[in-house]
Coordinates of C-alpha atoms in Angstrom, one line a residue:
M14 CA -65.8 3.2 45.7
S15 CA -65.5 6.6 44.2
G16 CA -68.2 7.8 46.6
D17 CA -65.8 7.5 49.4
F18 CA -63.6 10.4 48.1
S19 CA -64.2 14.1 48.6
P20 CA -64.5 16.4 45.6
D21 CA -60.9 17.6 46.1
Q22 CA -59.6 14.1 46.3
K23 CA -61.5 13.2 43.1
R24 CA -60.0 16.2 41.2
Y25 CA -56.5 15.2 42.5
L26 CA -56.9 11.6 41.4
E27 CA -58.3 12.6 38.0
G28 CA -55.3 14.9 37.4
F29 CA -52.9 12.2 38.6
V30 CA -54.3 9.6 36.2
S31 CA -54.3 12.1 33.4
G32 CA -50.7 12.9 34.0
L33 CA -49.7 9.3 34.0
S34 CA -51.5 8.8 30.7
A35 CA -49.9 11.9 29.2
S36 CA -46.4 10.7 30.3
R37 CA -47.1 7.3 28.8
V38 CA -48.1 8.8 25.4
A39 CA -45.0 11.1 25.5
R40 CA -42.7 8.2 26.1
T41 CA -44.3 6.2 23.3
N42 CA -44.0 9.1 20.8
A43 CA -40.5 10.3 21.8
P44 CA -37.8 9.4 19.4
A45 CA -35.8 6.6 20.9
K46 CA -32.1 6.5 20.6
S47 CA -31.7 4.0 17.9
E48 CA -28.8 1.6 17.1
P49 CA -27.0 2.4 13.8
V50 CA -28.1 0.1 11.0
G51 CA -26.9 -0.6 7.5
P52 CA -23.4 -1.3 6.2
D53 CA -21.9 1.7 7.9
A54 CA -23.2 0.7 11.3
V55 CA -20.0 -1.0 12.5
H56 CA -18.1 2.2 11.9
F57 CA -20.7 4.4 13.6
K58 CA -20.8 2.1 16.6
A59 CA -17.0 2.2 16.9
Q60 CA -17.1 6.1 16.7
D61 CA -19.8 6.2 19.4
R62 CA -17.8 4.0 21.7
V63 CA -14.8 6.5 21.3
V64 CA -17.0 9.5 22.1
A65 CA -18.7 7.7 25.0
A66 CA -15.3 7.0 26.5
G67 CA -14.4 10.7 26.3
G68 CA -12.3 10.5 23.1
K69 CA -12.4 13.1 20.3
L70 CA -12.8 11.9 16.8
V71 CA -10.2 13.2 14.3
D72 CA -11.6 15.4 11.5
Q73 CA -11.5 12.5 8.9
E74 CA -13.8 10.4 11.1
K75 CA -16.2 13.4 11.4
W76 CA -16.2 13.9 7.6
K77 CA -17.0 10.2 7.1
R78 CA -19.9 10.4 9.5
E79 CA -21.3 13.6 8.2
E80 CA -21.5 12.3 4.6
H81 CA -20.2 9.0 3.3
P82 CA -18.1 9.6 0.2
F83 CA -20.1 7.1 -1.8
D84 CA -23.2 9.2 -1.1
A85 CA -21.7 12.3 -2.6
Y86 CA -20.7 11.4 -6.2
S87 CA -23.2 13.8 -7.6
R88 CA -21.3 16.7 -6.0
L89 CA -18.0 15.4 -7.4
V90 CA -19.7 15.5 -10.8
R91 CA -20.8 19.1 -10.3
Q92 CA -17.3 20.1 -9.2
A93 CA -15.9 18.6 -12.4
E94 CA -18.5 20.5 -14.5
H95 CA -17.2 23.7 -13.0
N96 CA -13.5 22.7 -13.0
E97 CA -13.7 23.3 -9.2
A98 CA -11.0 22.2 -6.8
P99 CA -12.3 20.4 -3.6
K100 CA -12.2 21.8 -0.1
P101 CA -10.4 19.6 2.5
A102 CA -13.4 17.5 3.5
D103 CA -14.2 16.6 -0.1
N104 CA -10.5 16.1 -0.9
F105 CA -10.6 13.4 1.7
R106 CA -13.9 12.0 0.5
W107 CA -12.8 11.9 -3.2
R108 CA -9.9 9.6 -2.3
Y109 CA -12.6 6.9 -1.9
Y110 CA -12.9 7.2 -5.7
G111 CA -9.1 6.9 -6.0
I112 CA -8.3 10.6 -6.7
F113 CA -6.2 12.9 -4.6
Y114 CA -6.0 16.6 -5.0
V115 CA -2.3 17.4 -4.6
A116 CA -2.2 21.2 -4.3
P117 CA -0.1 23.2 -3.7
T118 CA 2.5 21.1 -5.5
Q119 CA 0.2 20.7 -8.5
S120 CA -3.3 22.2 -9.0
S121 CA -4.7 18.8 -10.0
Y122 CA -5.7 15.3 -9.0
M123 CA -3.6 12.2 -9.0
C124 CA -5.5 9.0 -9.7
R125 CA -4.5 5.6 -8.2
M126 CA -6.0 2.5 -9.7
R127 CA -7.0 -1.0 -8.4
I128 CA -5.2 -3.8 -10.3
P129 CA -5.4 -7.0 -8.4
N130 CA -2.1 -9.0 -8.4
G131 CA -0.8 -6.2 -10.6
I132 CA -2.0 -8.0 -13.8
L133 CA -4.0 -6.4 -16.6
K134 CA -4.7 -7.1 -20.2
H135 CA -2.8 -5.5 -23.1
W136 CA -5.9 -3.7 -24.4
Q137 CA -6.5 -2.3 -20.9
F138 CA -3.0 -1.1 -20.7
A139 CA -3.1 0.5 -24.1
S140 CA -6.3 2.3 -23.3
I141 CA -4.6 3.8 -20.2
A142 CA -2.3 5.6 -22.6
D143 CA -5.4 7.2 -24.2
L144 CA -6.7 8.3 -20.7
A145 CA -3.3 9.8 -19.9
E146 CA -3.1 11.7 -23.2
N147 CA -6.6 13.0 -23.1
F148 CA -7.1 13.8 -19.5
A149 CA -3.8 13.6 -17.5
G150 CA 0.0 14.3 -17.6
P151 CA 0.4 12.7 -20.1
Y152 CA 2.4 9.8 -18.5
A153 CA 1.8 7.0 -16.0
H154 CA 3.8 5.7 -13.0
V155 CA 4.2 2.1 -11.9
T156 CA 4.0 2.1 -8.1
T157 CA 5.4 0.1 -5.3
R158 CA 2.1 -1.7 -4.9
A159 CA 2.3 -3.1 -8.5
N160 CA -0.2 -0.5 -9.5
L161 CA -0.6 2.5 -11.9
Q162 CA -1.0 6.2 -11.1
L163 CA -2.0 9.0 -13.4
R164 CA -1.2 12.6 -12.4
E165 CA -1.9 16.2 -13.4
I166 CA -5.7 15.6 -13.9
E167 CA -7.5 18.9 -13.9
P168 CA -10.7 18.9 -11.7
K169 CA -12.8 19.0 -14.9
N170 CA -11.4 15.6 -16.0
A171 CA -11.8 13.8 -12.7
I172 CA -15.0 12.1 -13.8
N173 CA -13.5 11.3 -17.2
I174 CA -10.7 9.4 -15.5
I175 CA -12.9 7.6 -12.9
E176 CA -15.5 6.5 -15.4
G177 CA -13.0 5.9 -18.2
L178 CA -11.2 3.3 -16.0
Q179 CA -14.6 1.7 -15.3
D180 CA -15.2 1.5 -19.1
L181 CA -12.0 -0.6 -19.3
G182 CA -13.1 -3.0 -16.6
L183 CA -10.7 -1.4 -14.2
C184 CA -11.5 0.9 -11.3
S185 CA -9.9 3.2 -8.7
R186 CA -12.6 2.7 -6.0
G187 CA -11.2 2.6 -2.5
S188 CA -7.5 3.0 -3.6
G189 CA -7.0 5.9 -1.2
A190 CA -8.0 7.2 2.2
D191 CA -9.2 4.8 5.0
N192 CA -9.6 1.8 2.8
I193 CA -8.1 -1.5 1.8
R194 CA -5.6 -0.6 -0.9
N195 CA -4.6 -2.4 -4.1
V196 CA -4.2 -6.2 -3.6
T197 CA -0.7 -7.3 -4.3
G198 CA 0.4 -10.9 -5.3
T199 CA 3.3 -12.7 -6.8
S200 CA 4.0 -10.9 -10.2
T201 CA 5.0 -14.2 -11.9
A202 CA 1.9 -16.1 -10.5
G203 CA 1.0 -19.0 -12.7
I204 CA 4.1 -18.9 -14.8
D205 CA 6.9 -19.2 -12.1
P206 CA 8.9 -22.5 -12.1
Q207 CA 9.4 -22.4 -8.3
E208 CA 6.1 -21.1 -7.0
L209 CA 4.2 -23.0 -4.4
L210 CA 0.8 -21.4 -5.2
D211 CA -0.7 -19.3 -7.9
T212 CA -1.9 -16.2 -6.1
R213 CA -4.1 -14.7 -8.9
P214 CA -7.4 -16.3 -7.8
F215 CA -6.9 -15.2 -4.2
A216 CA -5.9 -11.6 -5.1
R217 CA -8.9 -11.5 -7.4
A218 CA -11.4 -12.9 -4.9
W219 CA -10.2 -10.4 -2.2
H220 CA -10.4 -7.6 -4.7
Y221 CA -14.1 -8.3 -5.5
H222 CA -14.9 -9.0 -2.0
I223 CA -13.7 -5.5 -1.1
L224 CA -15.5 -3.8 -4.0
N225 CA -18.8 -5.4 -3.1
E226 CA -18.8 -5.0 0.7
R227 CA -19.4 -1.3 1.7
A228 CA -18.8 -2.2 5.3
L229 CA -15.1 -2.6 4.4
Y230 CA -14.7 1.1 3.5
G231 CA -14.0 3.8 6.1
L232 CA -11.5 1.9 8.3
P233 CA -9.6 3.7 11.1
R234 CA -6.8 4.1 8.5
K235 CA -5.5 2.5 5.3
F236 CA -5.0 -1.2 5.1
N237 CA -2.7 -3.4 3.0
V238 CA -3.1 -7.1 2.1
A239 CA -0.7 -9.2 0.0
F240 CA -0.5 -12.8 -1.2
D241 CA 2.9 -14.3 -1.9
G242 CA 3.2 -17.6 -3.7
A243 CA 6.9 -18.2 -3.2
G244 CA 7.9 -17.1 -6.8
R245 CA 11.3 -15.7 -7.8
I246 CA 10.2 -12.1 -7.5
A247 CA 9.6 -10.8 -4.0
T248 CA 6.1 -9.4 -3.2
L249 CA 7.2 -7.7 0.0
E250 CA 4.3 -9.2 1.7
E251 CA 5.9 -8.6 5.1
T252 CA 5.3 -4.9 4.6
N253 CA 1.6 -5.4 4.7
D254 CA -1.1 -5.4 7.4
I255 CA -2.0 -8.9 6.4
A256 CA 0.5 -11.1 4.7
F257 CA -0.5 -14.5 3.3
Q258 CA 2.6 -16.4 2.5
A259 CA 2.5 -19.7 0.7
V260 CA 4.4 -22.5 2.6
D261 CA 4.8 -26.2 2.3
V262 CA 3.9 -27.9 5.7
R263 CA 5.7 -31.0 6.4
E264 CA 4.2 -34.3 7.6
G265 CA 4.2 -35.1 11.3
F266 CA 2.9 -31.8 12.9
G267 CA -0.7 -32.6 13.5
V268 CA -2.1 -31.3 10.3
E269 CA -2.4 -32.7 6.8
P270 CA 0.8 -32.0 4.9
G271 CA 0.7 -29.7 1.9
I272 CA 0.6 -26.1 0.7
Y273 CA -1.0 -23.6 3.1
F274 CA -0.9 -19.9 3.6
R275 CA 1.1 -18.8 6.7
L276 CA -0.4 -15.7 8.3
A277 CA 1.6 -12.7 9.4
L278 CA 0.1 -9.5 10.7
G279 CA 1.0 -5.9 11.4
G280 CA 3.5 -4.8 8.7
I281 CA 4.1 -1.1 8.4
T282 CA 7.7 -0.4 7.6
G283 CA 7.2 3.4 7.7
H284 CA 6.6 2.7 11.4
K285 CA 9.6 0.4 11.6
D286 CA 7.8 -2.9 11.8
F287 CA 7.4 -5.9 9.6
A288 CA 4.3 -8.2 9.6
R289 CA 5.1 -10.8 12.3
D290 CA 4.5 -14.6 11.9
T291 CA 1.5 -15.7 14.0
G292 CA 2.2 -19.4 13.8
V293 CA -1.2 -19.7 12.1
I294 CA -1.6 -21.7 8.8
L295 CA -4.7 -22.0 6.8
K296 CA -6.0 -23.7 3.6
P297 CA -5.7 -21.1 0.8
N298 CA -9.4 -21.2 0.2
D299 CA -10.0 -19.9 3.7
A300 CA -7.9 -16.8 3.2
I301 CA -10.7 -14.5 2.1
G302 CA -13.0 -15.3 5.1
L303 CA -10.2 -14.9 7.5
A304 CA -9.1 -11.6 6.0
D305 CA -12.6 -10.3 6.3
V306 CA -12.8 -11.1 10.0
I307 CA -9.4 -9.6 10.7
V308 CA -10.4 -6.3 9.0
R309 CA -13.7 -6.2 10.9
V310 CA -12.0 -6.7 14.3
F311 CA -9.7 -3.8 13.2
I312 CA -12.7 -1.7 12.2
E313 CA -14.2 -2.1 15.7
N314 CA -11.0 -1.5 17.7
G315 CA -8.6 0.7 15.6
D316 CA -7.8 4.2 17.0
R317 CA -10.1 6.9 15.6
T318 CA -8.6 9.7 17.6
N319 CA -5.0 9.7 16.5
R320 CA -4.0 9.2 12.8
N321 CA -0.5 8.4 13.8
K322 CA -1.6 5.4 15.9
S323 CA -4.5 4.2 13.8
R324 CA -3.0 1.2 11.9
L325 CA -3.4 -2.4 12.8
K326 CA 0.1 -2.6 14.2
Y327 CA -1.0 -0.5 17.2
V328 CA -4.0 -2.7 18.0
L329 CA -1.6 -5.6 18.0
D330 CA 0.9 -3.7 20.1
S331 CA -1.8 -2.8 22.6
W332 CA -3.5 -6.2 22.8
G333 CA -0.8 -8.6 21.9
F334 CA -1.1 -11.3 19.2
D335 CA -2.8 -13.9 21.4
K336 CA -5.7 -11.7 22.4
F337 CA -6.2 -10.4 18.9
L338 CA -6.2 -13.9 17.4
S339 CA -8.6 -15.2 20.2
V340 CA -11.1 -12.4 19.2
V341 CA -10.7 -13.4 15.5
E342 CA -11.3 -17.0 16.4
E343 CA -14.4 -16.1 18.4
R344 CA -15.8 -14.3 15.4
L345 CA -14.9 -17.2 13.1
G346 CA -16.5 -19.7 15.5
R347 CA -13.5 -22.0 15.3
K348 CA -9.8 -22.3 16.3
L349 CA -7.1 -21.5 13.8
A350 CA -4.5 -24.2 13.0
R351 CA -1.0 -23.5 14.4
V352 CA 2.3 -25.2 13.7
P353 CA 5.8 -24.5 14.9
A354 CA 8.4 -23.0 12.6
E355 CA 10.1 -26.3 12.0
A356 CA 6.9 -27.6 10.4
I357 CA 7.5 -25.3 7.5
A358 CA 9.8 -26.6 4.7
P359 CA 12.4 -24.0 3.5
R360 CA 10.9 -21.7 0.9
P361 CA 12.5 -21.2 -2.5
A362 CA 14.8 -18.2 -2.5
Y363 CA 14.0 -14.9 -4.2
D364 CA 16.1 -13.7 -7.1
R365 CA 16.7 -10.0 -6.7
L366 CA 17.2 -9.6 -10.5
A367 CA 14.3 -11.7 -11.7
H368 CA 12.1 -8.7 -12.4
I369 CA 14.6 -7.5 -15.1
G370 CA 15.6 -9.4 -18.3
V371 CA 14.6 -12.7 -19.8
H372 CA 13.6 -15.6 -17.6
P373 CA 12.1 -19.1 -18.5
Q374 CA 8.6 -19.9 -17.3
K375 CA 7.3 -23.2 -16.0
Q376 CA 5.6 -23.5 -19.4
A377 CA 8.2 -25.1 -21.7
G378 CA 9.6 -22.7 -24.4
L379 CA 8.0 -19.6 -22.9
N380 CA 9.6 -16.7 -21.0
W381 CA 8.8 -13.5 -19.1
I382 CA 10.7 -10.4 -20.0
G383 CA 11.2 -7.8 -17.2
V384 CA 11.3 -4.3 -18.6
A385 CA 13.5 -1.7 -16.9
L386 CA 11.6 1.5 -16.5
K387 CA 13.0 4.8 -15.5
L388 CA 11.8 4.9 -11.9
G389 CA 8.4 3.7 -12.9
R390 CA 7.6 6.4 -15.5
L391 CA 6.0 5.5 -18.8
L392 CA 5.0 7.7 -21.7
P393 CA 1.8 6.9 -23.8
E394 CA 3.8 5.7 -26.8
Q395 CA 5.8 3.4 -24.6
I396 CA 2.6 2.0 -23.0
R397 CA 1.0 1.4 -26.4
G398 CA 4.2 -0.2 -27.7
L399 CA 4.5 -2.6 -24.7
A400 CA 0.9 -3.5 -25.0
K401 CA 1.3 -4.3 -28.7
L402 CA 4.3 -6.5 -27.9
A403 CA 2.2 -8.4 -25.2
A404 CA -0.5 -8.9 -27.7
D405 CA 1.7 -9.9 -30.7
F406 CA 4.4 -12.0 -29.0
G407 CA 3.2 -12.7 -25.4
D408 CA 0.1 -14.1 -23.7
G409 CA -1.6 -10.7 -23.7
D410 CA -0.9 -9.9 -20.0
I411 CA 1.0 -7.0 -18.6
R412 CA 2.3 -7.8 -15.1
L413 CA 3.3 -4.9 -12.9
T414 CA 5.7 -5.5 -10.0
V415 CA 6.4 -3.8 -6.6
W416 CA 9.8 -2.9 -8.0
Q417 CA 8.3 -0.1 -10.2
N418 CA 8.6 -2.0 -13.5
L419 CA 6.6 -4.5 -15.5
L420 CA 6.8 -7.9 -17.1
I421 CA 5.7 -9.2 -20.5
S422 CA 4.9 -12.9 -20.1
G423 CA 4.4 -15.8 -22.5
V424 CA 7.1 -14.9 -25.0
A425 CA 8.3 -17.9 -27.1
D426 CA 12.0 -18.6 -27.2
A427 CA 12.1 -17.8 -30.9
N428 CA 10.6 -14.3 -30.3
V429 CA 12.7 -13.2 -27.4
A430 CA 15.3 -11.3 -29.5
T431 CA 12.6 -9.5 -31.4
V432 CA 10.8 -8.4 -28.3
V433 CA 14.0 -7.2 -26.6
A434 CA 14.9 -5.1 -29.6
A435 CA 11.4 -3.6 -29.8
I436 CA 11.6 -2.8 -26.1
E437 CA 14.9 -0.9 -26.7
A438 CA 13.3 0.9 -29.7
L439 CA 10.8 2.3 -27.2
G440 CA 13.6 3.9 -25.2
L441 CA 13.3 1.2 -22.5
A442 CA 15.5 -1.9 -21.8
A443 CA 15.4 -5.5 -20.8
A444 CA 18.8 -5.1 -19.1
T445 CA 20.2 -2.6 -16.6
S446 CA 22.9 -2.2 -14.0
T447 CA 22.6 -4.0 -10.7
L448 CA 22.2 -0.5 -9.2
R449 CA 19.3 0.7 -11.4
A450 CA 17.5 -2.7 -11.0
G451 CA 16.9 -2.0 -7.4
L452 CA 16.4 1.8 -7.6
I453 CA 13.1 2.9 -6.1
A454 CA 11.7 6.4 -5.7
C455 CA 8.3 7.9 -4.7
T456 CA 6.8 10.8 -6.6
G457 CA 8.7 13.3 -4.6
A458 CA 8.3 17.1 -4.4
T459 CA 7.5 17.3 -8.1
G460 CA 4.0 15.9 -7.3
C461 CA 3.6 15.5 -3.6
R462 CA 3.1 18.3 -1.0
F463 CA 4.6 16.2 1.8
A464 CA 7.9 15.5 0.1
A465 CA 11.0 17.5 1.1
A466 CA 13.0 16.6 -2.0
H467 CA 12.7 15.7 -5.7
T468 CA 13.2 12.0 -5.2
K469 CA 12.8 10.6 -8.8
E470 CA 15.2 13.2 -10.2
N471 CA 17.7 12.7 -7.4
A472 CA 17.5 8.9 -7.7
D473 CA 18.4 9.2 -11.4
E474 CA 21.3 11.5 -10.5
I475 CA 22.6 9.0 -7.9
A476 CA 22.5 6.1 -10.4
A477 CA 24.1 8.1 -13.2
W478 CA 26.9 9.2 -10.9
C479 CA 27.6 5.9 -9.1
E480 CA 27.1 3.1 -11.7
D481 CA 30.3 3.8 -13.6
R482 CA 32.3 4.9 -10.5
V483 CA 31.5 1.8 -8.4
P484 CA 31.2 -1.4 -10.4
L485 CA 28.9 -3.8 -8.5
E486 CA 28.5 -7.6 -9.2
T487 CA 25.7 -8.1 -6.6
P488 CA 22.4 -6.2 -6.4
V489 CA 22.2 -3.1 -4.2
N490 CA 18.8 -1.6 -3.6
I491 CA 18.6 2.1 -3.1
H492 CA 15.2 3.5 -2.0
L493 CA 14.4 7.3 -2.0
T494 CA 11.3 8.5 -0.2
G495 CA 10.3 12.1 0.2
C496 CA 8.7 12.1 3.6
H497 CA 7.8 10.1 6.7
H498 CA 5.0 8.3 4.9
S499 CA 7.8 6.2 3.3
C500 CA 5.9 5.3 0.1
A501 CA 9.2 4.1 -1.3
Q502 CA 9.9 2.1 1.8
H503 CA 13.4 3.5 2.6
Y504 CA 13.7 1.4 5.7
I505 CA 13.9 -1.8 3.7
G506 CA 16.6 -0.7 1.2
D507 CA 20.2 -1.6 1.4
I508 CA 20.6 2.1 1.3
G509 CA 17.6 4.3 2.1
L510 CA 17.2 8.0 1.8
I511 CA 14.3 10.1 3.3
G512 CA 13.7 13.6 2.3
A513 CA 14.7 16.4 4.7
R514 CA 15.0 20.1 4.8
V515 CA 18.7 20.6 5.4
P516 CA 19.8 23.8 7.3
I517 CA 22.4 25.9 5.5
N518 CA 22.9 28.8 8.0
D519 CA 21.9 30.1 11.4
D520 CA 19.0 32.0 10.1
G521 CA 16.9 29.0 9.6
D522 CA 17.2 28.8 5.8
T523 CA 17.0 25.2 4.4
V524 CA 17.5 23.4 1.1
A525 CA 16.2 20.0 -0.1
G526 CA 18.2 17.0 1.1
Y527 CA 18.2 13.7 2.8
H528 CA 19.0 11.6 5.8
V529 CA 20.7 8.4 4.8
Y530 CA 20.0 4.9 6.2
V531 CA 21.8 1.6 5.6
G532 CA 21.2 -2.1 6.3
G533 CA 17.5 -2.6 5.4
G534 CA 16.3 -5.9 4.0
F535 CA 13.2 -7.9 3.2
G536 CA 12.0 -11.5 3.0
P537 CA 14.1 -13.9 5.1
E538 CA 16.6 -11.1 5.6
A539 CA 14.0 -8.5 6.8
A540 CA 15.7 -5.7 8.6
I541 CA 15.0 -2.1 9.4
A542 CA 17.7 0.2 8.1
R543 CA 19.8 2.3 10.6
E544 CA 20.4 6.0 10.2
L545 CA 24.0 6.6 9.0
I546 CA 24.2 10.3 7.9
Q547 CA 22.0 13.3 8.5
N548 CA 21.4 16.4 6.4
V549 CA 22.9 15.5 3.0
R550 CA 22.1 18.2 0.5
A551 CA 20.3 16.8 -2.5
E552 CA 23.0 18.1 -4.8
N553 CA 25.6 16.2 -2.8
A554 CA 23.6 12.9 -2.5
P555 CA 25.4 11.2 -5.5
Q556 CA 28.8 11.7 -3.9
A557 CA 27.6 10.6 -0.5
I558 CA 26.2 7.4 -1.9
E559 CA 29.3 6.8 -3.9
R560 CA 31.3 6.9 -0.7
V561 CA 28.9 4.4 1.0
L562 CA 29.2 2.0 -1.9
K563 CA 33.0 2.3 -2.1
A564 CA 33.2 1.5 1.6
Y565 CA 31.1 -1.6 0.9
V566 CA 33.3 -2.8 -2.0
A567 CA 36.5 -2.2 0.0
N568 CA 35.4 -3.8 3.2
R569 CA 33.1 -6.7 2.2
A570 CA 34.2 -10.2 3.4
S571 CA 34.1 -11.6 -0.1
S572 CA 33.1 -10.5 -3.6
D573 CA 29.7 -12.1 -3.2
E574 CA 28.9 -10.7 0.3
T575 CA 25.6 -8.7 0.0
F576 CA 25.4 -5.1 1.1
L577 CA 23.1 -6.1 4.0
G578 CA 25.7 -8.7 5.1
F579 CA 28.4 -6.1 5.1
A580 CA 26.4 -3.5 6.9
S581 CA 25.2 -5.9 9.6
R582 CA 28.8 -6.7 10.6
Y583 CA 29.3 -3.1 11.8
D584 CA 27.7 -0.8 14.2
V585 CA 26.8 2.7 12.9
D586 CA 29.8 4.4 14.3
A587 CA 32.1 1.9 12.7
L588 CA 30.3 2.4 9.4
R589 CA 30.8 6.1 9.7
Q590 CA 34.5 5.6 10.1
L591 CA 34.6 3.4 7.1
I592 CA 32.9 5.9 4.8
G593 CA 35.0 8.8 6.1
Q594 CA 34.1 12.2 7.2
G595 CA 32.5 15.1 5.3
V596 CA 29.9 13.3 3.3
A597 CA 27.2 15.7 4.5
A598 CA 29.0 18.8 3.2

């Protein structure tokens, strides 16, 4: 057939076929656009969707993509060898190891640990004193996530702290940045006479699930999970992204009666929202699998363009709970059980003073002793002393609480007086005023660059001024937080103070101070506090809070009316009238 073509036609066809062949080879050898693979693929795909839709990733998302923090440990080691401070991208990355460079406030790192359910062994606790003395402050802080922090860690000691914790069977991995933070649970788990469920195995299982699943690092933003077993000490689970709350489901509602977890989602009180009940109940052993799926749906759909809108709450606000849960159910491959509110038996009440003092355990003849700390601060000799008491007279456990204090558990009746006296000999106490029992403060401007006031110091001044001037029979919680991040959860305090720069003249000069809020609550009385006073100078804060407390005492309906009950009976203008004028002077 080729004989039918002219020489020119033959040359054309030869060139045409050659071109087709070359094109085919080029297509075969060209690098194809490949799908991300590996444990980080879910994050890369989420970022790709954002960019494809015309969005712009925030710097933190770019840093995670350029180099995963867990792939850069050798550089952190080199920086420690040269006592070198990190640049911004590495400062973000090193938070995956639980260390935060806090300049310009302090030219050093802060280290936040992971202690599931807030419980550690006496020997671990004692050894933290050694780390603090050798490589940090030396002191430690108990945090509002029932955790420990070490501060003033020079860059050269960063590795000593990280690896020293691991030597103790503890770790700091994933305790900062865009990760699932320390897992909280009922601080009296397993020893509480009224608990419905021991939360320790569930907090521990979730803790290790996180540690061993790299895909659960690098979320759109930080993520909090709590397990509450209905003990006497509040866990504040409703302030978490996921709240598992032990409940007793009654007979007659289409499910087997018994103890379940009730699921609540979207808590972030710094953004004025509590976790909301979904109506979903689940067998406790299903909690870890459900939490995993919820986090993965968040990973795929959380905002990676705006750090202020990147928490789970905003996915829920955008989608609604029904859509979110339907996606979760699709991933699970089954429907979640739901019951109406009346299916849940009333839960045992919290005791707002159960984290301080001597309280009987469910184990006959044994007690937990709540130790009152000075706004969460502990010195090495106090740490060692408490650890020795736990070993000599307790069950060997140290139990941290979300109220910035700790418990020694398993103390026999015959040894209570000895332990209380020894606690006092350490400069601590097993008893305190109702005001100091609920006094909470973040690190403040002493150690945090975001804070506008020295919260811990000012909190102590407020308590010292008010506790003798305003006798209180009922607990009043006062929370001081230094900035909008609300680490001390000022919105849930009876009285909340948030740090502010207070103007003092028309030239723009400012001094440290606060805005004051009232009427916050938690648990069954969950409420977001309302702003009462603006621009109180820090030096005048004790007198301002004194007037608020005196207004409460003078105007409460009865001697046992709570501060929240009092505040909720008045609008803000009426409350301002009650406390009088001039408190901001």
